[in-house]
Short mmCIF file of C-alpha atoms and ligand atoms in Angstrom, two decimals:
data_model
loop_
_atom_site.label_atom_id
_atom_site.label_comp_id
_atom_site.label_asym_id
_atom_site.label_seq_id
_atom_site.Cartn_x
_atom_site.Cartn_y
_atom_site.Cartn_z
CA MET A 199 6.05 4.18 11.40
CA LEU A 200 4.93 1.92 14.33
CA LYS A 201 6.14 4.32 17.37
CA GLY A 202 3.99 3.84 20.37
CA LYS A 203 2.40 0.66 18.87
CA ASN A 204 1.44 -2.29 20.75
CA VAL A 205 1.68 -5.39 18.62
CA VAL A 206 0.92 -8.33 19.84
CA LEU A 207 1.84 -11.49 18.28
CA GLY A 208 0.46 -14.98 18.68
CA VAL A 209 2.82 -18.06 17.47
CA THR A 210 0.93 -21.69 17.54
CA GLY A 211 3.01 -25.17 16.46
CA SER A 212 3.83 -24.59 13.28
CA ILE A 213 7.19 -25.25 11.45
CA ALA A 214 6.57 -22.06 9.70
CA ALA A 215 6.99 -20.26 13.57
CA TYR A 216 10.43 -19.55 12.42
CA LYS A 217 9.30 -16.74 10.64
CA ILE A 218 8.05 -15.02 13.03
CA ALA A 219 11.37 -14.34 14.18
CA ASN A 220 11.92 -12.26 10.98
CA LEU A 221 8.55 -10.33 11.58
CA ALA A 222 9.50 -9.69 15.25
CA SER A 223 12.92 -8.18 13.97
CA MET A 224 11.07 -6.35 11.33
CA LEU A 225 8.18 -4.31 13.72
CA VAL A 226 11.18 -3.55 16.25
CA LYS A 227 12.89 -1.87 13.44
CA LEU A 228 9.78 0.03 12.94
CA HIS A 229 9.81 1.12 16.78
CA ALA A 230 6.86 -1.04 17.71
CA ASP A 231 6.66 -2.82 21.11
CA VAL A 232 6.32 -6.41 20.22
CA HIS A 233 4.99 -9.23 22.65
CA VAL A 234 5.18 -12.49 21.40
CA ILE A 235 2.53 -15.01 22.87
CA MET A 236 3.51 -18.65 22.23
CA THR A 237 1.62 -22.22 22.82
CA ARG A 238 3.37 -24.62 24.21
CA ASN A 239 3.42 -26.52 21.10
CA ALA A 240 5.14 -23.76 19.58
CA THR A 241 8.03 -23.45 21.99
CA GLN A 242 8.99 -27.11 20.31
CA PHE A 243 9.81 -24.96 16.57
CA ILE A 244 11.79 -21.96 18.15
CA THR A 245 12.74 -21.21 21.20
CA PRO A 246 11.19 -17.92 23.24
CA VAL A 247 14.65 -16.57 23.89
CA THR A 248 14.87 -15.97 20.33
CA PHE A 249 11.42 -13.63 20.90
CA GLU A 250 13.19 -12.03 23.68
CA THR A 251 16.24 -11.14 22.16
CA LEU A 252 14.42 -9.61 19.17
CA THR A 253 11.93 -7.96 21.68
CA LYS A 254 13.60 -6.68 24.43
CA ASN A 255 10.20 -8.29 25.99
CA ARG A 256 9.29 -11.28 27.98
CA CYS A 257 8.12 -14.25 25.71
CA LEU A 258 4.79 -15.41 27.13
CA THR A 259 4.18 -19.50 27.11
CA ASP A 260 2.15 -20.15 30.33
CA THR A 261 -1.04 -18.65 32.05
CA PHE A 262 0.27 -19.42 35.16
CA ASP A 263 3.62 -17.41 35.24
CA ARG A 264 4.67 -16.50 38.46
CA ALA A 265 7.13 -13.91 37.41
CA ASP A 266 5.14 -10.88 37.51
CA VAL A 267 1.99 -10.63 40.07
CA SER A 268 1.43 -7.43 39.82
CA GLU A 269 -1.17 -7.78 36.93
CA VAL A 270 -3.07 -10.40 35.04
CA LYS A 271 -0.80 -10.82 32.12
CA HIS A 272 -3.05 -12.07 29.40
CA ILE A 273 -5.79 -9.55 30.20
CA ALA A 274 -3.43 -6.70 30.38
CA LEU A 275 -1.48 -7.49 27.07
CA ALA A 276 -5.12 -8.03 25.45
CA GLU A 277 -5.93 -4.50 26.66
CA ARG A 278 -2.92 -2.39 25.79
CA ALA A 279 -2.49 -4.35 22.50
CA ASP A 280 -3.53 -2.44 19.23
CA VAL A 281 -3.19 -5.16 17.14
CA LEU A 282 -3.15 -8.75 17.52
CA LEU A 283 -1.59 -11.28 15.00
CA ILE A 284 -1.82 -15.11 15.06
CA ALA A 285 1.02 -16.39 12.94
CA PRO A 286 1.26 -19.20 12.16
CA ALA A 287 -2.43 -20.55 13.26
CA SER A 288 -2.59 -23.99 13.55
CA ALA A 289 -5.45 -25.89 12.48
CA ASN A 290 -6.35 -26.81 16.53
CA PHE A 291 -6.07 -23.03 17.84
CA ILE A 292 -8.01 -21.91 14.91
CA GLY A 293 -10.67 -24.60 15.99
CA LYS A 294 -10.11 -23.59 19.51
CA MET A 295 -10.68 -19.82 18.80
CA ALA A 296 -13.85 -20.39 17.11
CA HIS A 297 -15.25 -22.26 19.87
CA GLY A 298 -14.66 -19.95 22.63
CA ILE A 299 -11.99 -22.31 24.34
CA ALA A 300 -9.36 -20.34 26.34
CA ASP A 301 -6.87 -22.92 28.10
CA ASP A 302 -3.62 -21.20 27.63
CA MET A 303 -1.92 -17.91 27.36
CA LEU A 304 -2.83 -17.19 24.05
CA SER A 305 -6.23 -18.32 24.05
CA THR A 306 -6.74 -16.52 27.10
CA THR A 307 -5.40 -13.35 25.34
CA VAL A 308 -7.19 -13.77 22.05
CA LEU A 309 -10.77 -14.08 24.07
CA ALA A 310 -9.90 -10.68 26.28
CA ALA A 311 -8.54 -8.95 23.38
CA ARG A 312 -10.42 -5.60 21.72
CA CYS A 313 -8.29 -4.74 19.03
CA PRO A 314 -8.46 -6.10 15.68
CA VAL A 315 -7.51 -9.39 15.08
CA LEU A 316 -5.52 -11.09 12.21
CA LEU A 317 -5.21 -14.53 11.43
CA ALA A 318 -2.90 -16.80 9.38
CA PRO A 319 -3.39 -19.97 8.86
CA ALA A 320 -0.34 -22.22 8.10
CA MET A 321 -1.04 -26.02 7.45
CA ASN A 322 -1.32 -28.77 5.18
CA VAL A 323 -3.29 -28.65 2.12
CA ASN A 324 -5.83 -30.71 3.14
CA MET A 325 -6.16 -29.83 6.75
CA PHE A 326 -6.60 -26.36 5.71
CA ARG A 327 -9.31 -27.43 3.19
CA HIS A 328 -11.21 -29.95 5.36
CA PRO A 329 -15.01 -28.70 6.03
CA ALA A 330 -13.96 -28.59 10.01
CA VAL A 331 -11.45 -25.81 9.44
CA GLN A 332 -12.46 -24.01 6.68
CA ASP A 333 -15.71 -23.72 8.67
CA ASN A 334 -14.11 -22.45 11.54
CA LEU A 335 -12.54 -19.76 9.67
CA LYS A 336 -15.71 -18.53 7.92
CA LEU A 337 -16.89 -17.68 11.39
CA LEU A 338 -13.94 -16.30 13.12
CA ALA A 339 -14.50 -13.82 9.58
CA GLN A 340 -18.09 -13.45 10.65
CA ARG A 341 -16.95 -12.16 13.98
CA GLY A 342 -14.54 -9.63 12.63
CA VAL A 343 -11.30 -11.54 12.31
CA THR A 344 -9.21 -10.73 9.21
CA VAL A 345 -8.27 -14.13 7.61
CA ILE A 346 -4.52 -14.18 6.26
CA GLN A 347 -4.96 -16.44 3.04
CA PRO A 348 -2.39 -18.69 3.29
CA ASP A 349 -0.05 -18.77 -0.15
CA SER A 350 0.10 -22.03 -2.36
CA GLY A 351 3.33 -23.87 -2.65
CA TYR A 352 6.09 -26.48 -1.44
CA LEU A 353 4.65 -27.19 2.07
CA ALA A 354 7.25 -28.36 5.01
CA CYS A 355 5.04 -31.78 4.66
CA GLY A 356 6.24 -32.68 0.84
CA ALA A 357 2.94 -32.03 -0.16
CA VAL A 358 2.45 -28.59 -2.42
CA GLY A 359 -0.91 -26.61 -2.15
CA GLU A 360 -2.26 -24.06 0.14
CA GLY A 361 -1.47 -23.94 3.58
CA LYS A 362 2.00 -22.02 3.50
CA LEU A 363 2.75 -19.15 6.06
CA PRO A 364 2.83 -15.99 3.46
CA ALA A 365 6.15 -14.16 3.69
CA GLU A 366 6.90 -11.79 6.32
CA GLN A 367 6.53 -8.69 4.25
CA THR A 368 2.71 -9.81 3.52
CA LEU A 369 2.08 -9.97 6.96
CA LEU A 370 3.63 -6.50 8.11
CA ASP A 371 1.34 -5.03 5.34
CA TYR A 372 -1.34 -6.55 7.14
CA ILE A 373 -0.20 -4.66 10.46
CA LEU A 374 0.68 -1.32 9.29
CA HIS A 375 -2.73 -1.43 7.07
CA THR A 376 -4.66 -2.32 10.64
CA ALA A 377 -2.57 0.04 12.93
CA ALA A 378 0.35 2.12 11.39
CA LYS A 379 -1.78 5.55 10.82
CA LYS A 380 -4.93 7.41 11.93
CA LYS A 381 -7.59 5.79 9.44
CA ASP A 382 -8.60 9.69 8.80
CA LEU A 383 -9.24 8.92 5.26
CA ALA A 384 -11.41 5.87 5.63
CA GLY A 385 -14.01 6.08 3.44
CA LYS A 386 -12.65 8.24 0.73
CA LYS A 387 -12.36 6.67 -2.70
CA ILE A 388 -8.93 7.97 -4.37
CA LEU A 389 -7.68 7.38 -7.52
CA VAL A 390 -4.21 7.91 -8.24
CA THR A 391 -2.05 8.10 -11.11
CA ALA A 392 1.59 7.25 -11.66
CA GLY A 393 4.45 6.50 -13.77
CA PRO A 394 5.10 7.26 -17.34
CA THR A 395 3.40 6.58 -20.54
CA GLN A 396 4.72 4.90 -23.59
CA GLU A 397 3.69 5.60 -26.79
CA SER A 398 4.33 3.47 -29.60
CA LEU A 399 5.86 3.85 -32.84
CA ASP A 400 5.32 0.79 -34.55
CA PRO A 401 5.14 -3.13 -32.66
CA VAL A 402 8.96 -2.53 -31.41
CA ARG A 403 9.77 0.81 -30.55
CA PHE A 404 8.14 3.85 -27.80
CA ILE A 405 8.79 7.09 -26.67
CA THR A 406 8.33 7.35 -23.05
CA ASN A 407 9.79 9.33 -20.10
CA HIS A 408 12.03 9.42 -17.06
CA SER A 409 9.18 8.84 -14.60
CA THR A 410 9.73 6.17 -12.46
CA GLY A 411 6.37 6.28 -10.54
CA LYS A 412 7.62 6.58 -6.94
CA MET A 413 6.00 9.77 -6.10
CA GLY A 414 2.48 8.03 -7.17
CA TYR A 415 3.26 4.99 -5.04
CA ALA A 416 4.01 6.77 -2.30
CA VAL A 417 0.45 8.65 -2.35
CA ALA A 418 -1.44 5.62 -2.95
CA ARG A 419 0.40 3.54 -0.17
CA GLN A 420 -0.01 6.69 1.89
CA ALA A 421 -3.54 7.14 1.30
CA MET A 422 -4.15 3.10 1.70
CA LEU A 423 -2.56 3.17 5.32
CA ARG A 424 -5.08 5.80 6.53
CA GLY A 425 -8.14 4.41 5.28
CA ALA A 426 -8.85 5.01 2.09
CA ASP A 427 -9.81 3.12 -1.19
CA VAL A 428 -7.46 3.68 -3.25
CA THR A 429 -7.27 2.68 -6.93
CA LEU A 430 -3.36 3.02 -8.65
CA VAL A 431 -3.65 3.84 -12.79
CA SER A 432 0.30 2.84 -13.35
CA GLY A 433 1.92 3.46 -16.44
CA PRO A 434 5.03 0.93 -16.46
CA VAL A 435 7.44 0.80 -13.36
CA HIS A 436 9.97 -1.33 -11.92
CA LEU A 437 8.01 -0.81 -8.61
CA ALA A 438 6.24 -3.55 -6.47
CA PRO A 439 2.55 -3.01 -6.34
CA PRO A 440 1.44 -1.61 -2.88
CA PRO A 441 -0.55 -4.12 -1.13
CA PHE A 442 -4.95 -3.11 -0.37
CA VAL A 443 -4.36 -0.86 -3.51
CA THR A 444 -6.40 -1.53 -6.92
CA VAL A 445 -3.72 -1.38 -9.46
CA VAL A 446 -4.75 -0.91 -12.87
CA PRO A 447 -1.75 -1.16 -14.96
CA VAL A 448 -2.03 1.06 -18.54
CA GLN A 449 0.85 1.89 -21.31
CA SER A 450 -0.16 4.71 -23.52
CA ALA A 451 -1.79 8.12 -22.62
CA GLN A 452 -5.05 7.13 -24.24
CA ASP A 453 -5.04 3.99 -22.09
CA MET A 454 -4.61 5.83 -19.01
CA PHE A 455 -7.36 8.45 -19.67
CA GLU A 456 -9.90 5.22 -20.45
CA ALA A 457 -9.07 3.77 -17.17
CA VAL A 458 -9.52 7.20 -15.26
CA ALA A 459 -12.70 7.99 -17.32
CA ALA A 460 -14.03 5.02 -16.43
CA ARG A 461 -13.69 5.29 -12.98
CA TYR A 462 -14.23 8.64 -12.72
CA ALA A 463 -18.06 9.02 -11.32
CA ALA A 464 -17.44 7.10 -8.42
CA GLN A 465 -14.29 8.73 -6.82
CA ASP A 466 -13.87 11.20 -4.55
CA TRP A 467 -10.15 12.39 -4.71
CA PHE A 468 -8.30 12.73 -8.01
CA VAL A 469 -4.07 12.79 -7.34
CA MET A 470 -2.60 12.94 -10.94
CA THR A 471 1.31 12.20 -10.39
CA ALA A 472 1.64 10.02 -13.88
CA ALA A 473 4.06 12.10 -16.38
CA VAL A 474 1.59 11.42 -19.33
CA ALA A 475 3.02 12.14 -22.91
CA ASP A 476 1.58 15.21 -24.15
CA TYR A 477 1.75 13.87 -27.90
CA THR A 478 1.56 10.52 -29.52
CA PRO A 479 2.24 9.25 -32.92
CA VAL A 480 -0.35 9.14 -35.51
CA GLN A 481 -1.32 5.57 -36.86
CA THR A 482 0.40 5.96 -40.12
CA HIS A 483 3.84 6.21 -38.65
CA SER A 484 5.21 2.96 -38.77
CA GLU A 485 3.85 2.77 -42.59
CA LYS A 486 5.95 5.91 -43.24
CA ILE A 487 8.90 4.65 -41.31
CA LYS A 488 8.99 1.40 -43.70
CA LYS A 489 8.76 3.76 -46.84
CA ASN A 490 11.97 5.48 -45.18
CA ALA A 491 13.98 2.49 -45.42
CA ASP A 492 15.99 3.64 -47.63
CA GLY A 493 17.78 6.15 -44.54
CA ALA A 494 16.62 9.32 -45.57
CA ASP A 495 15.12 11.65 -42.79
CA LEU A 496 11.43 11.40 -41.26
CA THR A 497 9.42 14.12 -39.51
CA LEU A 498 7.34 12.11 -37.00
CA GLN A 499 3.83 13.33 -37.21
CA LEU A 500 2.34 13.42 -33.49
CA LYS A 501 -0.83 14.72 -32.21
CA ARG A 502 -2.17 15.40 -28.79
CA THR A 503 -3.32 13.51 -26.20
CA GLU A 504 -6.32 13.60 -23.95
CA ASP A 505 -5.44 16.15 -20.99
CA ILE A 506 -6.74 13.96 -18.38
CA LEU A 507 -6.23 16.26 -15.68
CA LYS A 508 -8.37 18.95 -17.66
CA TRP A 509 -10.74 16.36 -18.47
CA LEU A 510 -11.57 15.89 -14.76
CA GLY A 511 -11.27 19.40 -13.65
CA ALA A 512 -14.16 20.20 -16.22
CA ARG A 513 -16.22 17.40 -15.19
CA LYS A 514 -15.75 17.66 -10.70
CA LYS A 515 -18.75 16.52 -9.49
CA GLU A 516 -19.65 18.30 -5.44
CA GLY A 517 -16.93 17.07 -3.50
CA GLN A 518 -14.64 15.41 -5.70
CA ARG A 519 -11.14 17.11 -5.47
CA VAL A 520 -8.52 17.07 -8.07
CA CYS A 521 -5.06 17.66 -7.40
CA GLY A 522 -2.22 17.91 -10.37
CA PHE A 523 1.61 17.71 -10.24
CA SER A 524 3.47 20.13 -12.33
CA MET A 525 7.04 19.82 -12.86
CA GLU A 526 9.01 22.65 -14.11
CA THR A 527 12.67 23.77 -15.02
CA GLU A 528 11.47 27.63 -14.97
CA ASN A 529 9.15 29.73 -13.48
CA MET A 530 7.69 27.30 -11.64
CA LEU A 531 5.44 29.07 -9.16
CA GLU A 532 3.73 31.39 -12.30
CA ASN A 533 3.47 28.24 -14.75
CA SER A 534 1.99 26.27 -11.96
CA LYS A 535 -0.65 29.00 -11.16
CA ALA A 536 -1.21 29.07 -14.35
CA LYS A 537 -1.93 25.15 -14.29
CA LEU A 538 -4.50 25.33 -11.36
CA ALA A 539 -6.54 27.81 -12.85
CA LYS A 540 -6.25 26.48 -16.38
CA LYS A 541 -7.12 23.10 -15.38
CA ASN A 542 -9.90 23.77 -12.67
CA ALA A 543 -7.68 21.96 -9.94
CA ASP A 544 -8.12 22.24 -6.44
CA LEU A 545 -4.62 21.78 -5.77
CA ILE A 546 -1.30 21.91 -8.07
CA ALA A 547 1.98 20.21 -6.36
CA ALA A 548 4.93 22.00 -8.02
CA ASN A 549 8.43 20.69 -7.99
CA SER A 550 11.19 21.74 -9.84
CA LEU A 551 13.31 19.67 -11.70
CA ARG A 552 16.22 21.84 -10.69
CA ASP A 553 15.95 21.33 -6.84
CA ALA A 554 18.80 18.61 -6.27
CA GLY A 555 16.68 15.87 -4.78
CA SER A 556 13.40 16.10 -6.45
CA GLY A 557 12.08 14.97 -9.83
CA PHE A 558 12.54 11.76 -11.44
CA GLY A 559 13.80 8.47 -9.49
CA THR A 560 14.65 10.15 -6.33
CA ASP A 561 13.43 8.83 -2.86
CA THR A 562 12.92 12.80 -1.90
CA ASN A 563 10.69 15.47 -3.60
CA HIS A 564 10.75 19.24 -2.28
CA LEU A 565 7.12 20.15 -3.11
CA VAL A 566 5.30 23.37 -3.23
CA LEU A 567 1.45 23.03 -2.77
CA LEU A 568 -0.41 25.62 -4.76
CA GLN A 569 -4.65 26.26 -4.22
CA ARG A 570 -6.56 29.17 -4.74
CA ASP A 571 -6.01 31.32 -2.17
CA ALA A 572 -2.89 29.90 -0.30
CA VAL A 573 1.42 28.65 -1.23
CA THR A 574 2.82 26.07 1.22
CA ASP A 575 6.38 25.82 0.42
CA LEU A 576 7.10 22.67 2.30
CA PRO A 577 10.58 21.40 3.27
CA LEU A 578 12.95 18.61 1.60
CA LEU A 579 10.88 15.71 2.54
CA SER A 580 10.92 11.43 1.57
CA LYS A 581 8.01 11.03 -1.17
CA GLU A 582 6.45 9.18 1.92
CA ASP A 583 6.38 12.06 4.23
CA ALA A 584 5.82 14.25 1.17
CA ALA A 585 2.97 12.30 0.37
CA ASP A 586 0.97 12.34 3.67
CA ARG A 587 1.62 16.46 3.64
CA LEU A 588 -0.37 16.83 0.52
CA LEU A 589 -2.88 14.27 1.16
CA ASP A 590 -3.27 16.59 4.66
CA THR A 591 -3.81 19.87 2.50
CA LEU A 592 -6.54 17.76 0.13
CA LEU A 593 -8.55 16.70 3.44
CA SER A 594 -8.52 20.31 4.63
CA LEU A 595 -9.92 21.85 1.72
N1 CTP B 760 -1.71 15.64 -17.26
C1 CTP B 760 -2.72 14.50 -17.45
N2 CTP B 760 -2.67 14.12 -18.82
C2 CTP B 760 -1.52 14.68 -20.25
C3 CTP B 760 -1.14 15.52 -19.42
C4 CTP B 760 -1.07 16.27 -17.95
O1 CTP B 760 -3.42 14.13 -16.88
N3 CTP B 760 -2.41 14.79 -21.01
C5 CTP B 760 -1.62 15.90 -16.08
C6 CTP B 760 -0.40 15.17 -14.92
O2 CTP B 760 -0.47 14.22 -14.44
C7 CTP B 760 0.32 16.56 -13.92
C8 CTP B 760 -0.57 17.80 -14.65
O3 CTP B 760 -1.27 17.23 -15.41
O4 CTP B 760 -0.45 16.04 -13.13
C9 CTP B 760 0.37 18.51 -15.42
O5 CTP B 760 0.98 18.12 -16.41
P1 CTP B 760 2.33 19.06 -16.87
O6 CTP B 760 2.71 17.85 -18.16
O7 CTP B 760 3.15 19.52 -16.41
O8 CTP B 760 1.05 19.82 -17.53
P2 CTP B 760 0.99 20.45 -19.33
O9 CTP B 760 -0.49 20.58 -19.01
O10 CTP B 760 1.13 19.48 -20.07
O11 CTP B 760 1.55 21.87 -19.26
P3 CTP B 760 2.73 21.96 -20.07
O12 CTP B 760 2.51 22.69 -21.25
O13 CTP B 760 3.75 22.54 -19.30
O14 CTP B 760 3.59 20.39 -20.54
#
């Protein structure tokens, strides 16, 4: 995902420096070209050899490095970087950055950098809360530096509070959000529905379906990586919420409808991947269950839920785009074409439950994208790649 991207990691003197070895390894696995610059104090906590072994690049620690005279190292690195992350950032380094002090390899590189700069402070809670540090962070944020808030918890100094370097995955998410993809969806507001809905029979039991939410979460994540402002209205699933996405948890079809309807006016695109229940038990049902306690057969009385896709199609405003999903067991193309017209959608992503590698719970999908005047049969792809192709098609409409 980071092929051809140049990631510069600045490591300063903090015990949390050891975590950056893992981050560097994660970045290398995503094919980034990773360069690590350490302050002199950082080398007290972790050795440059660790980073050199992981990144296959020379780890820089000193401005007056005489090993390579062909270029001015800090300037060359600063110019090549697609993103620069300083983590852990000590109070001292934050102070230097805020006031333009450039007295070592890392601080000179930061001053010369034109790329987005991310900063992850890590220190004792009282140091972090000190007005000097807070003012410096505010100043840096005003200048466009992204400050990654530290986690709260047990700190290496024994204190409990804010100041912990966030997990490596969180730091990686920030890097991906900044540099992973072309930001061709910047400025677009996209609402995605995902997962199943749960329709309660009584306070204990419910009716649901096999949806795991994977497709919708993949759409939300790819759209976020491409710069969109994403809202994910999600039924109950066992997936981690994608970072930088506003997640609205819902349970029933009615909840999902209300969550979408409340946000509809502000959105540009809607991608409805949720397997919404078409029917829900009528309210009096738990009464009925009690009355049938003698074991007699019971007929469930169901009422139709609001068809969210159709509701959106009927209210589409100028510039809004609506994409539905269609999961079929037979006559996939005919039924999906009918859905496109009936629901006034711009795009229907159809998949057949009979297709190997497609449907509920899989990590892959074979989608057929239907527009009014075109049908695109995609190959079997990961749900992330399928999501990207779907977003490409919406962008081309
Ligand atoms: N959908 C919705 N609201 C509903 C039901 C479905 O928004 N109450 C959306 C789904 O998220 C999906 C699309 O409509 O994007 C098609 O769902 P599907 O269940 O295949 O369509 P139905 O119109 O319910 O057709 P069928 O009669 O085949 O179930």
